[in-house]
Coordinates of C-alpha atoms and ligand atoms in Angstrom, one line a residue:
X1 CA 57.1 -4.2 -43.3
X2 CA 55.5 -0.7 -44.1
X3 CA 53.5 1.6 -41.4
X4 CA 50.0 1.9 -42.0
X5 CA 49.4 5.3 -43.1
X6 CA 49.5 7.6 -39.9
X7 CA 46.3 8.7 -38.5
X8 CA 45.5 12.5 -37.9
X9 CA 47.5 12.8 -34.7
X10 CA 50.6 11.7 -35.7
X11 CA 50.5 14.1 -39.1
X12 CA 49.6 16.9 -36.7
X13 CA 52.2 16.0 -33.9
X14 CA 55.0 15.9 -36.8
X15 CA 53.6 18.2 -39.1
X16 CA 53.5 15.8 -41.5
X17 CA 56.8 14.0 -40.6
X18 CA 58.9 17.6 -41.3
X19 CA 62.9 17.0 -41.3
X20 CA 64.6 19.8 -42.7
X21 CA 66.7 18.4 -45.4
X22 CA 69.9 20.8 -44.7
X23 CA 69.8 20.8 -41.2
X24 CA 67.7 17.7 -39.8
X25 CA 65.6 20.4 -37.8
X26 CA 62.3 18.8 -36.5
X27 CA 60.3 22.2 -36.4
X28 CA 60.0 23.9 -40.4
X29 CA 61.6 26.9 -40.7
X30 CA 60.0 30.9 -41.1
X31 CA 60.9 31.3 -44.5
X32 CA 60.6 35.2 -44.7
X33 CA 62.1 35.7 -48.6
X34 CA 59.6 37.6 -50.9
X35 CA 61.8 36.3 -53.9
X36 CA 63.9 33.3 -54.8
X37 CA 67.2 32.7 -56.7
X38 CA 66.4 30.2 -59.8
X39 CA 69.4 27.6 -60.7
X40 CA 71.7 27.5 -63.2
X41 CA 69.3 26.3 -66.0
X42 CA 67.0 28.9 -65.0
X43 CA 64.2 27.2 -63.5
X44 CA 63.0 27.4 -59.8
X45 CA 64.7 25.4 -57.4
X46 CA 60.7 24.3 -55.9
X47 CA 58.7 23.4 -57.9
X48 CA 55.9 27.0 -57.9
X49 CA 58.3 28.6 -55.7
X50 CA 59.7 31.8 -57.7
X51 CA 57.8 34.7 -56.0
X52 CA 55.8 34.6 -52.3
X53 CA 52.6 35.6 -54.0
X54 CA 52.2 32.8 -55.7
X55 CA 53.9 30.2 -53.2
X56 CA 56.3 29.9 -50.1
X57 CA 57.6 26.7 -48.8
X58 CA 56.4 27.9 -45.3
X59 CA 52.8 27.6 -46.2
X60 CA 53.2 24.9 -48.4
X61 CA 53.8 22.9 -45.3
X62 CA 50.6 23.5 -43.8
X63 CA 48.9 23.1 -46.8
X64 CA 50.2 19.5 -47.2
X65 CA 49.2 18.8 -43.6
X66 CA 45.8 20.2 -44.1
X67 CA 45.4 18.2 -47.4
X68 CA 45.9 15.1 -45.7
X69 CA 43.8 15.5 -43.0
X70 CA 40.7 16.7 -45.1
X71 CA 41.7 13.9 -47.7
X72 CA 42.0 16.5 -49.8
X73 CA 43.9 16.7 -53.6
X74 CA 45.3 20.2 -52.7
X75 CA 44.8 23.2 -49.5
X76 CA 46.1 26.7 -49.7
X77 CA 45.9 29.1 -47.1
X78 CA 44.9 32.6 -47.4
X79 CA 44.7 35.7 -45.3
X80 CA 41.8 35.2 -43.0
X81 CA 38.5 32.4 -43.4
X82 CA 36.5 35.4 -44.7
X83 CA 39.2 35.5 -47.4
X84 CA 39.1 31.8 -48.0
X85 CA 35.0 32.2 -48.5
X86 CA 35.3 34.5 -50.6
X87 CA 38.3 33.6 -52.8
X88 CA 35.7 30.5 -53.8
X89 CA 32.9 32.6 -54.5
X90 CA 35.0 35.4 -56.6
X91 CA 35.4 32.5 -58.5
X92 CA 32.2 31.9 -59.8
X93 CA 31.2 33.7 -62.6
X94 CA 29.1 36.5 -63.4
X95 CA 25.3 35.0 -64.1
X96 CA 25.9 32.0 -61.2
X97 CA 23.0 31.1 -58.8
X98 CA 24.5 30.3 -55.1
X99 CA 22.6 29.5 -52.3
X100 CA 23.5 29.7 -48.6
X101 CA 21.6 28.9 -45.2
X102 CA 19.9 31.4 -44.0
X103 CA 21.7 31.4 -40.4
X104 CA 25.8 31.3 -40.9
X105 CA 28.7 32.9 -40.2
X106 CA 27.5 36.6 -40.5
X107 CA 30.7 37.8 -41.9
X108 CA 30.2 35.9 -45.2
X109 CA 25.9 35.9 -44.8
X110 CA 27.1 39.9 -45.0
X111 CA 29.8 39.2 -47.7
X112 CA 27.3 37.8 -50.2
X113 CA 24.4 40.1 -49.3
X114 CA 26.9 43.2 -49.8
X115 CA 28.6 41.9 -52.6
X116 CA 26.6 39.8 -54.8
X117 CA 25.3 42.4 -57.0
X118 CA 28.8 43.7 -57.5
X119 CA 29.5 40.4 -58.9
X120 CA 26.5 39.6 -60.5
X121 CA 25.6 36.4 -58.9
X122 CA 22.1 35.4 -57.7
X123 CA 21.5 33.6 -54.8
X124 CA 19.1 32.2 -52.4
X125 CA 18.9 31.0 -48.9
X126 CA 17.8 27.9 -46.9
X127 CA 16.8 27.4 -43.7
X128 CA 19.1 24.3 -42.6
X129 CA 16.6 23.1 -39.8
X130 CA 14.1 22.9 -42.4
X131 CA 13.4 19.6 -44.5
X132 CA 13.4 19.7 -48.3
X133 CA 14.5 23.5 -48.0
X134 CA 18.0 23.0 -49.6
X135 CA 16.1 21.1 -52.3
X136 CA 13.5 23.5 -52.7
X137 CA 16.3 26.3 -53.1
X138 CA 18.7 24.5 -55.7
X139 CA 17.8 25.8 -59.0
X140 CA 19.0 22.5 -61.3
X141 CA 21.3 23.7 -64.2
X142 CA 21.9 27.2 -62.7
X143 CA 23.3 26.8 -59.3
X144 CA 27.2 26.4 -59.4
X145 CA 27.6 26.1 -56.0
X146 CA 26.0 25.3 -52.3
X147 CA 27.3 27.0 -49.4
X148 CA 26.5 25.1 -46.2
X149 CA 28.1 25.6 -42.6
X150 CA 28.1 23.3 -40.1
X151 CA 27.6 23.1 -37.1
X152 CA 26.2 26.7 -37.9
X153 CA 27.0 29.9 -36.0
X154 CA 25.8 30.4 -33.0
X155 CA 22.9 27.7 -33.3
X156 CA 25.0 24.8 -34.0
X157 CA 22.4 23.5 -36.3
X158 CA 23.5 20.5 -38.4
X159 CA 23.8 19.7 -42.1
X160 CA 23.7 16.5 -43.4
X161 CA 26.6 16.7 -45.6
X162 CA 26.3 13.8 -47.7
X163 CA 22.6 14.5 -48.3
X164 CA 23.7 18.2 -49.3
X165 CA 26.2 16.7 -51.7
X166 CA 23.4 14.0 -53.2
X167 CA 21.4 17.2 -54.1
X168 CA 24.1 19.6 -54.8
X169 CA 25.3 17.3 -57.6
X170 CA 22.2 16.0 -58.9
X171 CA 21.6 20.1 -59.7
X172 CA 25.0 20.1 -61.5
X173 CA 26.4 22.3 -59.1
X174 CA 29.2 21.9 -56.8
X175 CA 29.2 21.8 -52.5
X176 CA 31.4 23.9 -50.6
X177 CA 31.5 23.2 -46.5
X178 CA 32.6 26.0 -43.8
X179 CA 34.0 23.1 -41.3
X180 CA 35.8 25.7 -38.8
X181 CA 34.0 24.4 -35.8
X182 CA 33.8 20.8 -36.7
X183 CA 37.6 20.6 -37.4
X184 CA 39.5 18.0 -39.8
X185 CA 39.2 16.0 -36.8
X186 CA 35.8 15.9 -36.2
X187 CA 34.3 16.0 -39.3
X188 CA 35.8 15.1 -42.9
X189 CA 33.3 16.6 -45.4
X190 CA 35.1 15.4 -48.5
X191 CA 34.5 11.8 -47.6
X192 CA 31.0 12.7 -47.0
X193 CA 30.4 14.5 -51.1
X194 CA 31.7 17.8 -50.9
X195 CA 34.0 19.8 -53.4
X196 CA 35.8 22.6 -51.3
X197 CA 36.1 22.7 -47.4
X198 CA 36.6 26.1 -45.7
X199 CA 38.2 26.8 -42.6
X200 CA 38.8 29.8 -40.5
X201 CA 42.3 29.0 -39.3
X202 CA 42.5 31.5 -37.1
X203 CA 40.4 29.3 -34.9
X204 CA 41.0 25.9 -34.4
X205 CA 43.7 25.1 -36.4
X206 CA 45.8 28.1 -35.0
X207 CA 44.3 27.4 -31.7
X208 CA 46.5 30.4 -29.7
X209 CA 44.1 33.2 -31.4
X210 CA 47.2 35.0 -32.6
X211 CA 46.4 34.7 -36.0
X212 CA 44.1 35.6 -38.4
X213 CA 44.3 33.2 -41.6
X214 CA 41.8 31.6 -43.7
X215 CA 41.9 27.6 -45.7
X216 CA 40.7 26.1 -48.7
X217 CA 40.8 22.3 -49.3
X218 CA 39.6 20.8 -52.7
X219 CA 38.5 17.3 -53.4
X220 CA 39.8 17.7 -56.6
X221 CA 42.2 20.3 -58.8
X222 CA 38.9 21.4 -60.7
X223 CA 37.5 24.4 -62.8
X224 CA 37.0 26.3 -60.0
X225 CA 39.9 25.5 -57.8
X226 CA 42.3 26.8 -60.4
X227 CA 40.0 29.8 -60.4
X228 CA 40.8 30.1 -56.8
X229 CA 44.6 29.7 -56.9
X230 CA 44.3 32.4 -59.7
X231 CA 42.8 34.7 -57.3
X232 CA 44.4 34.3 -54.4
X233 CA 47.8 35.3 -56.5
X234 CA 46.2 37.9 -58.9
X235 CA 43.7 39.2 -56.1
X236 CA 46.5 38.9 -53.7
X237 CA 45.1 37.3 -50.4
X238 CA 48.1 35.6 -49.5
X239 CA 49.1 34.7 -45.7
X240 CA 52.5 36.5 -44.8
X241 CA 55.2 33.1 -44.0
X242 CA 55.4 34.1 -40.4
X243 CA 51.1 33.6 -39.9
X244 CA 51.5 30.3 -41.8
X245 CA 54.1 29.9 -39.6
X246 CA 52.1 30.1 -36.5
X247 CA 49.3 28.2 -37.8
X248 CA 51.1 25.4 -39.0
X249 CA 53.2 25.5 -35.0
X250 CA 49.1 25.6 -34.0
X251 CA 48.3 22.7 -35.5
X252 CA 50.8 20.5 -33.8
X253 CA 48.8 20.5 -30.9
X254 CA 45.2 20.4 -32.4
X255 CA 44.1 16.9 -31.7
X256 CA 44.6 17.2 -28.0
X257 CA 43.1 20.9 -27.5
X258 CA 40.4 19.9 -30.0
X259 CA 39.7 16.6 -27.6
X260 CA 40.0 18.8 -24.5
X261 CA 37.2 21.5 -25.9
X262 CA 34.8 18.7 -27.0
X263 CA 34.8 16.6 -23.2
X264 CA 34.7 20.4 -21.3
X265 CA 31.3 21.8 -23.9
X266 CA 30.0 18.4 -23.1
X267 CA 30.3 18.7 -19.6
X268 CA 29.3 22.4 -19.4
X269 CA 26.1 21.8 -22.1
X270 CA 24.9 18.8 -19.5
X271 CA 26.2 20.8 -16.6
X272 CA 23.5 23.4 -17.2
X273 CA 20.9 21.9 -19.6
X274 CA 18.4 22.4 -17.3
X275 CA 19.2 25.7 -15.0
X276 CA 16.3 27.6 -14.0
X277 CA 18.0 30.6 -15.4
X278 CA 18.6 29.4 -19.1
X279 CA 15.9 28.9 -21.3
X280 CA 17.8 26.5 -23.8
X281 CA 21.3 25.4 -24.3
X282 CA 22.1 24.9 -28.0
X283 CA 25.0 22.2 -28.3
X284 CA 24.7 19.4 -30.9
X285 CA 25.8 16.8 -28.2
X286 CA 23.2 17.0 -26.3
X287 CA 20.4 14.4 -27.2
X288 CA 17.5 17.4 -27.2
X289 CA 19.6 19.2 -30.1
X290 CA 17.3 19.3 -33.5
X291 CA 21.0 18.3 -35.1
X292 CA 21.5 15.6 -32.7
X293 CA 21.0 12.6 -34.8
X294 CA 22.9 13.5 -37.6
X295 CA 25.6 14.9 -35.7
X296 CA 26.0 11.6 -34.4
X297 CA 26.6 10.2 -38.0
X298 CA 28.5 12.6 -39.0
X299 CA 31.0 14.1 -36.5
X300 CA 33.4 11.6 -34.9
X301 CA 35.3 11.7 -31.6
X302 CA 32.9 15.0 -30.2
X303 CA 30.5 17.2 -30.9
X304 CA 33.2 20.7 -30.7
X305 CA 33.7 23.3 -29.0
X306 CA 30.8 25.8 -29.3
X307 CA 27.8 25.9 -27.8
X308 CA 24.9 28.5 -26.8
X309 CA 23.0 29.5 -23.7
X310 CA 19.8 31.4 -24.2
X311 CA 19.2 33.0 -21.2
X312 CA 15.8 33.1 -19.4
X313 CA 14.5 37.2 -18.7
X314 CA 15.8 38.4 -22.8
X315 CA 18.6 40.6 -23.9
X316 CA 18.9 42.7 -20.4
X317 CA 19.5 39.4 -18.6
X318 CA 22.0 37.6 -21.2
X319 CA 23.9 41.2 -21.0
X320 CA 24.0 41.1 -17.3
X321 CA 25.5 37.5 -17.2
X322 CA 28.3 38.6 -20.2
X323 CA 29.7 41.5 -18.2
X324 CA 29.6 38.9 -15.3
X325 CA 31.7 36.3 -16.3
X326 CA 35.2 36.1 -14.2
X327 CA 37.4 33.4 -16.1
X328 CA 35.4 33.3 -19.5
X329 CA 36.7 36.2 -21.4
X330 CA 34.2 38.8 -22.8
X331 CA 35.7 38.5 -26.8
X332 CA 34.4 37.7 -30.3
X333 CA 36.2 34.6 -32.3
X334 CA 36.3 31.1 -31.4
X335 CA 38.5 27.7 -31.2
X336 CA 41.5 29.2 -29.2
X337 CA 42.6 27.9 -26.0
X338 CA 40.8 29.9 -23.6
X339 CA 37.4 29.8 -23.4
X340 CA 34.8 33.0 -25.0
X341 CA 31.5 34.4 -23.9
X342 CA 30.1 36.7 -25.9
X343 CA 26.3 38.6 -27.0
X344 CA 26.4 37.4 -30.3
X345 CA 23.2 40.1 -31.2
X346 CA 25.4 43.5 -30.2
X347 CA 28.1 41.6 -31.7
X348 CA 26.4 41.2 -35.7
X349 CA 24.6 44.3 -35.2
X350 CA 20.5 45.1 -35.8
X351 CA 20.0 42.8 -39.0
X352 CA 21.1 39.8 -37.1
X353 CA 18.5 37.1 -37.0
X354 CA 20.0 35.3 -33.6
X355 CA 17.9 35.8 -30.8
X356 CA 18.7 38.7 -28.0
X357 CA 19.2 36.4 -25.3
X358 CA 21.8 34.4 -26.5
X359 CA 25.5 33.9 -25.5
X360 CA 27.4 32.1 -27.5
X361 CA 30.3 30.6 -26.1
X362 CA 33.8 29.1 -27.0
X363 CA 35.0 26.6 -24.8
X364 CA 38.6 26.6 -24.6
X365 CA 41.2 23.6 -22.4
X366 CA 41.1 25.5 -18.6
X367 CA 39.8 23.4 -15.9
X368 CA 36.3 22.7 -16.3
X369 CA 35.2 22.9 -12.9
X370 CA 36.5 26.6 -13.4
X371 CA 34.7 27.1 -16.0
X372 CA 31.0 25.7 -14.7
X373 CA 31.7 27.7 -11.4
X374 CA 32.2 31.2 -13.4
X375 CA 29.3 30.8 -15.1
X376 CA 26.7 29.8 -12.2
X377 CA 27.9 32.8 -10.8
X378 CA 27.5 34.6 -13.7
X379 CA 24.2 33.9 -13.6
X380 CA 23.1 35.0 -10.5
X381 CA 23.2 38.4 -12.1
X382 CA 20.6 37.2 -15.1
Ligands
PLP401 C1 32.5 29.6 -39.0 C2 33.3 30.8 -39.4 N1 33.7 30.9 -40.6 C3 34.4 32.0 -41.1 C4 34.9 32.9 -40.2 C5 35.7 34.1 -40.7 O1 37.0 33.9 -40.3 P1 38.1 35.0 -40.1 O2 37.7 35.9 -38.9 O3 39.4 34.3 -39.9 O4 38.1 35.8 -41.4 C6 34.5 32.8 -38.8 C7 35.0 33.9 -37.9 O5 34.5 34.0 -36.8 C8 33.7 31.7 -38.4 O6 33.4 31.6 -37.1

């Protein structure tokens, strides 16, 4: 009798079921080469595999793992999740209409503010918390493509994926996702409508945050999906073999730091939902979240790792309780295994629209009673 097919775990745990042909090894190798020998007819012993720029067996593992756990038709990894955003929209052509949410990851907000002209696309933005504002924004027949995020940096707003999809396609135009906080695990946005799913892999995927590396994931091997395999060769984004490397070691252990991160930002959102000294807590878990309800549709197993505190008194206060912390560590980034506190306003600079009182935070697998007591004491200081 045949297995079912495995679930997420057990791709993760084996990367896919790897056992090195030659050797029987259980871990893939670092494949380092730039270049490799052809046979004796001529052609490339792998299939693609001729130069490193265009393919290496080292990534092409965690491609394949990624691909199945997005349900995807093909994944590629590039040099950073900025790059992987950005490889799909230097993909559209000149003329294209694009719209993004008002509220995202800033690097990319920044990326098509900055860079849009240069590539002569339009675009327009949304506010994801509104209703009828992604409609209102799609321009039918001349958007190619809608960017959402979700949950969203730093508010953990929530998109309703399959709804986005609904009105993407009815417009003719394509849905791209930036899943990095929600996970493979947690959310599957190609099951839910979307084209292309983006991920930062430097975060949850790596998990160790040492590595910077970007994913794409495709539903199908379209137009613009060739585009983006084109550019990531011609433009050159590739991941060196020893990051794919590290990433693809990362995700071994995902599911179970993924699971860990979810049960501790649950406790820690409850934990301090209602402390005199915060005016909000922003985490899609908790019931009072405006993304609640469809997170609950739409995420499985946990609402992730990232979650905000507004604190009560304005920026002076929040900046008092971020050079406070003890155990949460003063950085930038997200989804490794220790836990992040950060300002996210002196972090995006003076355009940012996040409010000056908020810390976002990461919560990574330490004890959670740690974590709780570092940051009451934290904010004894707001
Ligand atoms: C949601 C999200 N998308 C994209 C990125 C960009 O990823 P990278 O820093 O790997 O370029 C980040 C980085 O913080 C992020 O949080």
């Amino acid at each position: 009798m045949k297995n079912e097919a495995p679930k997420p775990a057990t791709i993760l745990a084996q990367a896919d079921h790897y056992i090195d042909a030659t050797t029987g090894a259980v871990t893939p190798p670092l494949i380092a080469a730039s270049t490799f020998a052809r046979d004796a007819d001529y052609a490339p012993r792998l299939p693609g595999v001729t130069y490193s720029r265009d393919g290496n067996p080292t990534y092409r593992q965690a491609e394949q793992v990624l691909a199945k756990l997005e349900g995807a038709a093909d994944a590629m990894l590039v040099a950073s999740g900025i790059a992987a955003g950005s490889t799909l929209l230097r993909s559209l052509s000149a003329g294209d209409h694009l719209v993004i949410p008002r509220v995202m990851y800033h690097g990319l907000r920044e990326w098509v503010h900055s860079f849009s002209n240069r590539w002569d696309l339009a675009f327009s933005e949304f506010d994801p918390t509104a209703p009828n504002a992604l409609e209102a924004a799609i321009r039918p027949g001349e958007t190619k493509l809608v960017w959402i995020e979700t949950p969203c940096n730093p508010t953990w707003d929530v998109t309703d994926i399959a709804a986005a999809a609904a009105l993407a396609h009815k417009a003719g135009a394509k849905l791209a996702v930036d899943s990095t906080v929600a996970t493979p695990l947690l959310t599957r946005p190609i099951e839910l409508g979307a084209d292309y799913v983006m991920h930062s892999a430097t975060k949850y995927l790596n998990g160790h945050s040492d590595v910077v590396a970007g994913a794409l994931a495709a539903a199908a091997e379209d137009e613009l999906w060739a585009k983006a395999r084109e550019s990531r060769s011609l433009d050159g984004v590739i991941l060196g073999p020893f990051e794919a490397w590290l990433v693809l070691r990362g995700m071994r252990t995902m599911h179970l730091r993924v699971q860990q991160s979810c049960a501790s930002a649950m406790h820690i959102a409850s934990h301090f939902s209602a402390h005199p000294k915060i005016e909000r807590v922003l985490y899609p878990g908790l019931a009072d979240h405006p993304g609640h309800e469809i997170a609950k549709r739409q995420m499985r197993g946990g609402y992730g790792g990232m979650m905000s505190i507004q604190v009560a008194g304005g920026r002076d206060a929040a900046l008092r309780v971020a050079k406070a912390v003890q155990l949460f560590i003063p950085a930038t980034s997200l989804g490794g295994v220790e836990s992040l506190l950060e300002h996210r306003a002196t972090v995006e600079g003076p355009d940012s629209p996040v409010p000056d009182n908020l810390l976002r935070i990461s919560v990574g697998i330490e004890d959670v009673g740690d974590l709780v007591a570092d940051l009451e004491q934290a904010l004894t200081q707001a």
